[in-house]
mmCIF file of C-alpha atoms in Angstrom:
data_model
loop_
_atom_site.group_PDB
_atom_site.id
_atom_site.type_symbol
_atom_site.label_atom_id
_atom_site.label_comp_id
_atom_site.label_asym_id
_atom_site.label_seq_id
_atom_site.Cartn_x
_atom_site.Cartn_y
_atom_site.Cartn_z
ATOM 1 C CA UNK A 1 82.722 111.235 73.081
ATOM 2 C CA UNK A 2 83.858 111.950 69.756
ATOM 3 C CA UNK A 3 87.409 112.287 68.511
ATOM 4 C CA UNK A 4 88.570 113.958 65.813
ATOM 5 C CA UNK A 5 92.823 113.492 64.761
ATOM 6 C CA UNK A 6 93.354 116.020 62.340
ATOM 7 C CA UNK A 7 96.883 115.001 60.362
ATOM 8 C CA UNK A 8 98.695 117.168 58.067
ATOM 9 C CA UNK A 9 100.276 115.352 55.026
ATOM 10 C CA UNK A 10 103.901 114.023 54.272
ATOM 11 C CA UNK A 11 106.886 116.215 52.772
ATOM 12 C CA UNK A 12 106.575 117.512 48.951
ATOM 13 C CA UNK A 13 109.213 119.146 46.888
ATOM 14 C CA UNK A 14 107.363 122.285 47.375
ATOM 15 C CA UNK A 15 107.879 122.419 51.187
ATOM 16 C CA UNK A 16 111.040 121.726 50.940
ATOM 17 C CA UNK A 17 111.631 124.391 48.573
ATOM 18 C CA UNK A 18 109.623 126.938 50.295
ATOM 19 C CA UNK A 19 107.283 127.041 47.403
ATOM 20 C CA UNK A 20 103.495 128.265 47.820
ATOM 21 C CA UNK A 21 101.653 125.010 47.342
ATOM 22 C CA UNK A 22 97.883 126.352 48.089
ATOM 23 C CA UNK A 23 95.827 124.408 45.874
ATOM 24 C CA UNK A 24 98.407 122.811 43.703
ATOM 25 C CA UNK A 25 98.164 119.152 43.447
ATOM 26 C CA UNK A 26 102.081 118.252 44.395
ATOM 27 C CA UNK A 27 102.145 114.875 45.330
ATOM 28 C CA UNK A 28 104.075 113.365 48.415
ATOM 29 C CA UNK A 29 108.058 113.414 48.010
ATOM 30 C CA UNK A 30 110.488 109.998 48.955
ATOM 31 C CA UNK A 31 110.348 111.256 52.784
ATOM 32 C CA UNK A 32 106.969 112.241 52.796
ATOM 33 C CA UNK A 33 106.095 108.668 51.892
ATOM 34 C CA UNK A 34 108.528 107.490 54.749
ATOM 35 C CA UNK A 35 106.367 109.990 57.331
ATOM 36 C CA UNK A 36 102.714 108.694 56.290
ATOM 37 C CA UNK A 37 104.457 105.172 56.948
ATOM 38 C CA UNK A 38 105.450 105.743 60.243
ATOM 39 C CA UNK A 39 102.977 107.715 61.685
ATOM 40 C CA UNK A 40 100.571 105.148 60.677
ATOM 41 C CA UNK A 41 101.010 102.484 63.242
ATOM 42 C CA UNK A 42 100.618 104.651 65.944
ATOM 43 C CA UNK A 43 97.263 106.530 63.984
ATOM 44 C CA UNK A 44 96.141 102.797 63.794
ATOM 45 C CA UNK A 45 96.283 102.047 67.686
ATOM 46 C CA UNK A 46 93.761 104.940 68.451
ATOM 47 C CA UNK A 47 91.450 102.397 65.973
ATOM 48 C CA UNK A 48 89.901 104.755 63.904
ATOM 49 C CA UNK A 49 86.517 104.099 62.915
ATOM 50 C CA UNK A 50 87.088 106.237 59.493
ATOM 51 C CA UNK A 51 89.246 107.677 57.054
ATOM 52 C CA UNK A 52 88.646 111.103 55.735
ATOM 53 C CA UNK A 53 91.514 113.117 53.456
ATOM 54 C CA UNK A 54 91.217 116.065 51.050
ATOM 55 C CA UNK A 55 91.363 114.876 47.836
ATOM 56 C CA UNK A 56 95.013 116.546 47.042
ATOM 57 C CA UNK A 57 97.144 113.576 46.403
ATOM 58 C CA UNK A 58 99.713 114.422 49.358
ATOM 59 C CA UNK A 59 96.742 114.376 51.745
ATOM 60 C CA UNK A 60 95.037 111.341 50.385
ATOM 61 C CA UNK A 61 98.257 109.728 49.890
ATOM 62 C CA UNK A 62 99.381 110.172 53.357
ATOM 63 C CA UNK A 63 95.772 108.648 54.238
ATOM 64 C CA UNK A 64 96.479 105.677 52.256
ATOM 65 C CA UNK A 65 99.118 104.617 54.599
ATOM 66 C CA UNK A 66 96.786 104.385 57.506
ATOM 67 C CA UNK A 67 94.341 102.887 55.458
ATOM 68 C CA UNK A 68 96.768 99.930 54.152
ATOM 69 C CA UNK A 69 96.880 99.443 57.658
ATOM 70 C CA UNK A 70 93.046 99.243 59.226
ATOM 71 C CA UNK A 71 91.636 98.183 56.147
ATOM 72 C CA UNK A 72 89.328 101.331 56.251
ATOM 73 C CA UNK A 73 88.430 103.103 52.791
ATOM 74 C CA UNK A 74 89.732 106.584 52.280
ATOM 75 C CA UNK A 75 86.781 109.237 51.817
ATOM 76 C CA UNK A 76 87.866 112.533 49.680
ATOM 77 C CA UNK A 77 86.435 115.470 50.244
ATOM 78 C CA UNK A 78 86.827 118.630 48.144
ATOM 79 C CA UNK A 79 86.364 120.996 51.363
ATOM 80 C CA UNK A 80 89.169 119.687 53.338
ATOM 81 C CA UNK A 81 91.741 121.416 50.622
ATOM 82 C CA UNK A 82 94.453 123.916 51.353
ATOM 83 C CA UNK A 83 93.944 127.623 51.012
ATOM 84 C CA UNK A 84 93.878 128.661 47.905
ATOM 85 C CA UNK A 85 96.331 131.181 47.409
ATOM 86 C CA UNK A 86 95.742 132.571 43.748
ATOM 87 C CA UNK A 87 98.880 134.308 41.977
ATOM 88 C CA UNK A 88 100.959 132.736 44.303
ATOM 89 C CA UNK A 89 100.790 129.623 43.809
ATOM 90 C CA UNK A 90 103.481 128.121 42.405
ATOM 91 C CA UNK A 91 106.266 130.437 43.616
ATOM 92 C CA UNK A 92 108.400 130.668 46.216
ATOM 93 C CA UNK A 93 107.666 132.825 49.109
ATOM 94 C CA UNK A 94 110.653 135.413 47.922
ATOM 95 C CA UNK A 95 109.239 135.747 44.851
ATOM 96 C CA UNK A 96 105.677 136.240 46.014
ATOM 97 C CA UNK A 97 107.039 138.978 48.263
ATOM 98 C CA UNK A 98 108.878 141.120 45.619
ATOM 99 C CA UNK A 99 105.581 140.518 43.286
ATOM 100 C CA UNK A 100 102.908 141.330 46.014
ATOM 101 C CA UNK A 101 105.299 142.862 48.374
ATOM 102 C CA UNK A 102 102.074 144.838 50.077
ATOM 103 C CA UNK A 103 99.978 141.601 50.019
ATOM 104 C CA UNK A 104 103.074 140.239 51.392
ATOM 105 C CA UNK A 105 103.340 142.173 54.205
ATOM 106 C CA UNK A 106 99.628 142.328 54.931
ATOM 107 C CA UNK A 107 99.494 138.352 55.187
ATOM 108 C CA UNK A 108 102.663 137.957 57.400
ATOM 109 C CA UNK A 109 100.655 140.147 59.947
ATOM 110 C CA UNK A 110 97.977 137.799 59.722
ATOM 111 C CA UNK A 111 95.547 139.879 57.848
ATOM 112 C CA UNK A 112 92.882 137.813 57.194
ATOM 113 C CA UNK A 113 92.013 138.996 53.887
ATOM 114 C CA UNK A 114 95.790 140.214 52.117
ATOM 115 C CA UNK A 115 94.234 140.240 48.714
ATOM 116 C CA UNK A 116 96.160 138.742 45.827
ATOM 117 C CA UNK A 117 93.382 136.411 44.579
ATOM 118 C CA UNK A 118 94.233 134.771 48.393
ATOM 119 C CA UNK A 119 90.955 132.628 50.355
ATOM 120 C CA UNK A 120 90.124 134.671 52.798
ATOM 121 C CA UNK A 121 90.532 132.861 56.871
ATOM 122 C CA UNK A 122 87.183 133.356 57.229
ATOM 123 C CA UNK A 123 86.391 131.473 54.400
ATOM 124 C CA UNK A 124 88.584 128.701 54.797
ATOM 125 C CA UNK A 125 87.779 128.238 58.534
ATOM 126 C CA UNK A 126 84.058 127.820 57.534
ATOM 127 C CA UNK A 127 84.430 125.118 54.781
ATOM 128 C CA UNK A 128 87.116 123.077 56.352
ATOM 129 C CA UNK A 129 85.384 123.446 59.426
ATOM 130 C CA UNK A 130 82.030 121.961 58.088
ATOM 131 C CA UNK A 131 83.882 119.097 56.434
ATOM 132 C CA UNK A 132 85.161 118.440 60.062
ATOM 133 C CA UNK A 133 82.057 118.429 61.522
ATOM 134 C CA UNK A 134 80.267 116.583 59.024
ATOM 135 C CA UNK A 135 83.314 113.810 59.179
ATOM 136 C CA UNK A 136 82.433 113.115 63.311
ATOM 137 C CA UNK A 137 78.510 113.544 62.849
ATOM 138 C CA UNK A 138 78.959 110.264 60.065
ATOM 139 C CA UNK A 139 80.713 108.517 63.369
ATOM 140 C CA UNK A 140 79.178 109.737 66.462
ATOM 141 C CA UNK A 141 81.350 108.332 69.511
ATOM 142 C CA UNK A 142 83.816 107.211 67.338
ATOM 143 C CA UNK A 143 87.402 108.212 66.253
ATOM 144 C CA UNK A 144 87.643 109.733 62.703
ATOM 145 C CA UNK A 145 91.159 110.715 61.250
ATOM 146 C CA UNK A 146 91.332 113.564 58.801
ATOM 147 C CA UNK A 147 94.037 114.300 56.437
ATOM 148 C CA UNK A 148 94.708 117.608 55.740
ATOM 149 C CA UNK A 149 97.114 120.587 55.079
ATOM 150 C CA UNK A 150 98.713 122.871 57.692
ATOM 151 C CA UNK A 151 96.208 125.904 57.083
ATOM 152 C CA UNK A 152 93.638 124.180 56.594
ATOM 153 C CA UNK A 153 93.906 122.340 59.559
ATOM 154 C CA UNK A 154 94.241 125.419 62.009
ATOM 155 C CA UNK A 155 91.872 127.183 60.520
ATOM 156 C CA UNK A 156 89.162 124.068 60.620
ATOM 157 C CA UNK A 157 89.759 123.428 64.188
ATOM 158 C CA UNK A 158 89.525 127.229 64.758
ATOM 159 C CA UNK A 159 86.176 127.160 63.549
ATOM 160 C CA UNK A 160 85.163 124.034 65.500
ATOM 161 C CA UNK A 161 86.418 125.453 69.144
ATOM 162 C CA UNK A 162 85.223 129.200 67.950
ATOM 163 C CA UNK A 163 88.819 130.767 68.397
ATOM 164 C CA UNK A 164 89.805 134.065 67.301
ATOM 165 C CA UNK A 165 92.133 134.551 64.175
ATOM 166 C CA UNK A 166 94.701 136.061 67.034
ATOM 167 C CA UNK A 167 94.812 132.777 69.263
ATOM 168 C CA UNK A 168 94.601 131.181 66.465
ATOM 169 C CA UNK A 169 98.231 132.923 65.321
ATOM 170 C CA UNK A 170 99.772 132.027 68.942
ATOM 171 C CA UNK A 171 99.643 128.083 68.256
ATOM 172 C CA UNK A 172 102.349 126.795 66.319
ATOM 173 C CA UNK A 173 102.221 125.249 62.455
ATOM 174 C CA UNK A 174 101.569 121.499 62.465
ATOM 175 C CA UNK A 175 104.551 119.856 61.157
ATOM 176 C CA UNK A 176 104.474 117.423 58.274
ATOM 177 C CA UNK A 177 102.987 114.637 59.279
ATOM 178 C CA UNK A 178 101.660 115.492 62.697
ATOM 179 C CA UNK A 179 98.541 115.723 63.854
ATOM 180 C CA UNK A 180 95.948 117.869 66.319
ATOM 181 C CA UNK A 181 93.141 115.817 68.420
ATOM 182 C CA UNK A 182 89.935 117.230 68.658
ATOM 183 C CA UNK A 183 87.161 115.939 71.050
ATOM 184 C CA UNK A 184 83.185 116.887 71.449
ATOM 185 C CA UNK A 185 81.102 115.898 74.550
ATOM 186 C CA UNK A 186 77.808 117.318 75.205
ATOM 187 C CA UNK A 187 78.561 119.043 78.077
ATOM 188 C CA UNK A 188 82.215 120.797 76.265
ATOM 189 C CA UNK A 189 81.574 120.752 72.855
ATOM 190 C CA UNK A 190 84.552 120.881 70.641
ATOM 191 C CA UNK A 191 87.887 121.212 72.967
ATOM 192 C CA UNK A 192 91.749 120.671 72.359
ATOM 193 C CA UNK A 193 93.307 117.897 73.883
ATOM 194 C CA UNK A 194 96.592 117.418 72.051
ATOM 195 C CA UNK A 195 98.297 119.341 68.811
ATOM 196 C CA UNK A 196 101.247 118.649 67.002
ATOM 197 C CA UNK A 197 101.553 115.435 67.850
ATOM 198 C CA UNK A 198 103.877 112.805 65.796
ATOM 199 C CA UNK A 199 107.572 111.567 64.936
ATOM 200 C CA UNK A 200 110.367 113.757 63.431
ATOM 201 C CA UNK A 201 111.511 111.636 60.494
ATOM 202 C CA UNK A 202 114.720 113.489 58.674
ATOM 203 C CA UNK A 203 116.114 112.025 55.587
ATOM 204 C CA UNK A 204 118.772 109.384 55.636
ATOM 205 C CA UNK A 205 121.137 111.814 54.616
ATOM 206 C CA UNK A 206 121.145 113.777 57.481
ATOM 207 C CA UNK A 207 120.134 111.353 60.162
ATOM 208 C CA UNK A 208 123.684 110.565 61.527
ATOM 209 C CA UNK A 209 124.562 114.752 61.766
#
């Protein structure tokens, strides 16, 4: 059996800020470094035969910590990047809304194509999902962790189990810093066994409140 743990990179400014990172190369913030630390000991007891991260520098970042761990090289891959989200990226989610406010309203219903320059689902499923696939074919019967980006993660693994864009939409964001296991068996193929899996890590400011 194969096994797939898709993770979703640390904290950046732009989350925190609510700003549209897409393709944007915004690199890990001070508690996004403190996540990819301590969700790496417990990525490192499922032994992992390999490493695989998209080659934005919060997702292979947030690989290296797991990696200074096993002692496993980080593979980048291109196809594992976020959406892209064209003339939004870079602003906030208000301002994209009173710039595109019909886009806007199209992609909060989950249209797959709102326009705006945006990838389309369809096309972001299909190339993060072949990335996936060709990261467990390299290890067959092995465990492979993948670091990612929250869309590109649920769309991926929507490709792999062949779910609809609407059951897609009824499971829940990956938090920063989690992580969804995939497995494949002959008999299954591609089926869930875990998602959003992980530590909430808060910043020391707020961790006595």
């Amino acid at each position: 059996m194969t096994r797939l743990i898709i993770w979703r990179h640390g904290n950046t400014d732009w989350n925190a800020a609510s700003r549209v990172q897409g393709q944007t190369d915004v690199p890990l913030n001070d508690l996004g470094r403190e996540q990819a630390r301590s969700a790496a000991p417990l990525l490192a007891a499922l032994r992992p035969d390999a490493v695989v991260a998209s080659d934005l520098s919060r997702a292979a970042d947030t690989a290296g910590a797991l990696a200074a761990l096993t002692g496993l090289p980080v593979r980048t891959d291109p196809r594992l990047r976020e959406r892209h989200f064209g003339s939004w990226q870079g602003l906030v989610l208000t301002e994209a809304a009173k710039r595109h406010p019909a886009e806007f309203a199209r992609w909060r219903a989950g249209d797959p194509d709102p326009g705006a320059g945006i990838e389309t689902l369809d096309d972001l499923g299909k190339r993060v999902g072949a990335a996936l696939s060709d990261a467990a074919d390299a290890v067959p019967g092995g465990t492979v962790v993948v670091a990612t980006h929250g869309g590109a993660a649920r769309q991926g693994c929507g490709h792999l189990l062949g779910w609809e864009h609407a059951v897609l939409r009824t499971i829940g964001s990956l938090q920063n810093c989690h992580w969804t296991e995939l497995r494949h068996d002959d008999t299954r193929g591609w089926h869930l066994r875990a998602h959003n899996v992980g530590q909430i890590i808060v910043p020391a400011a707020t961790e006595a409140v």
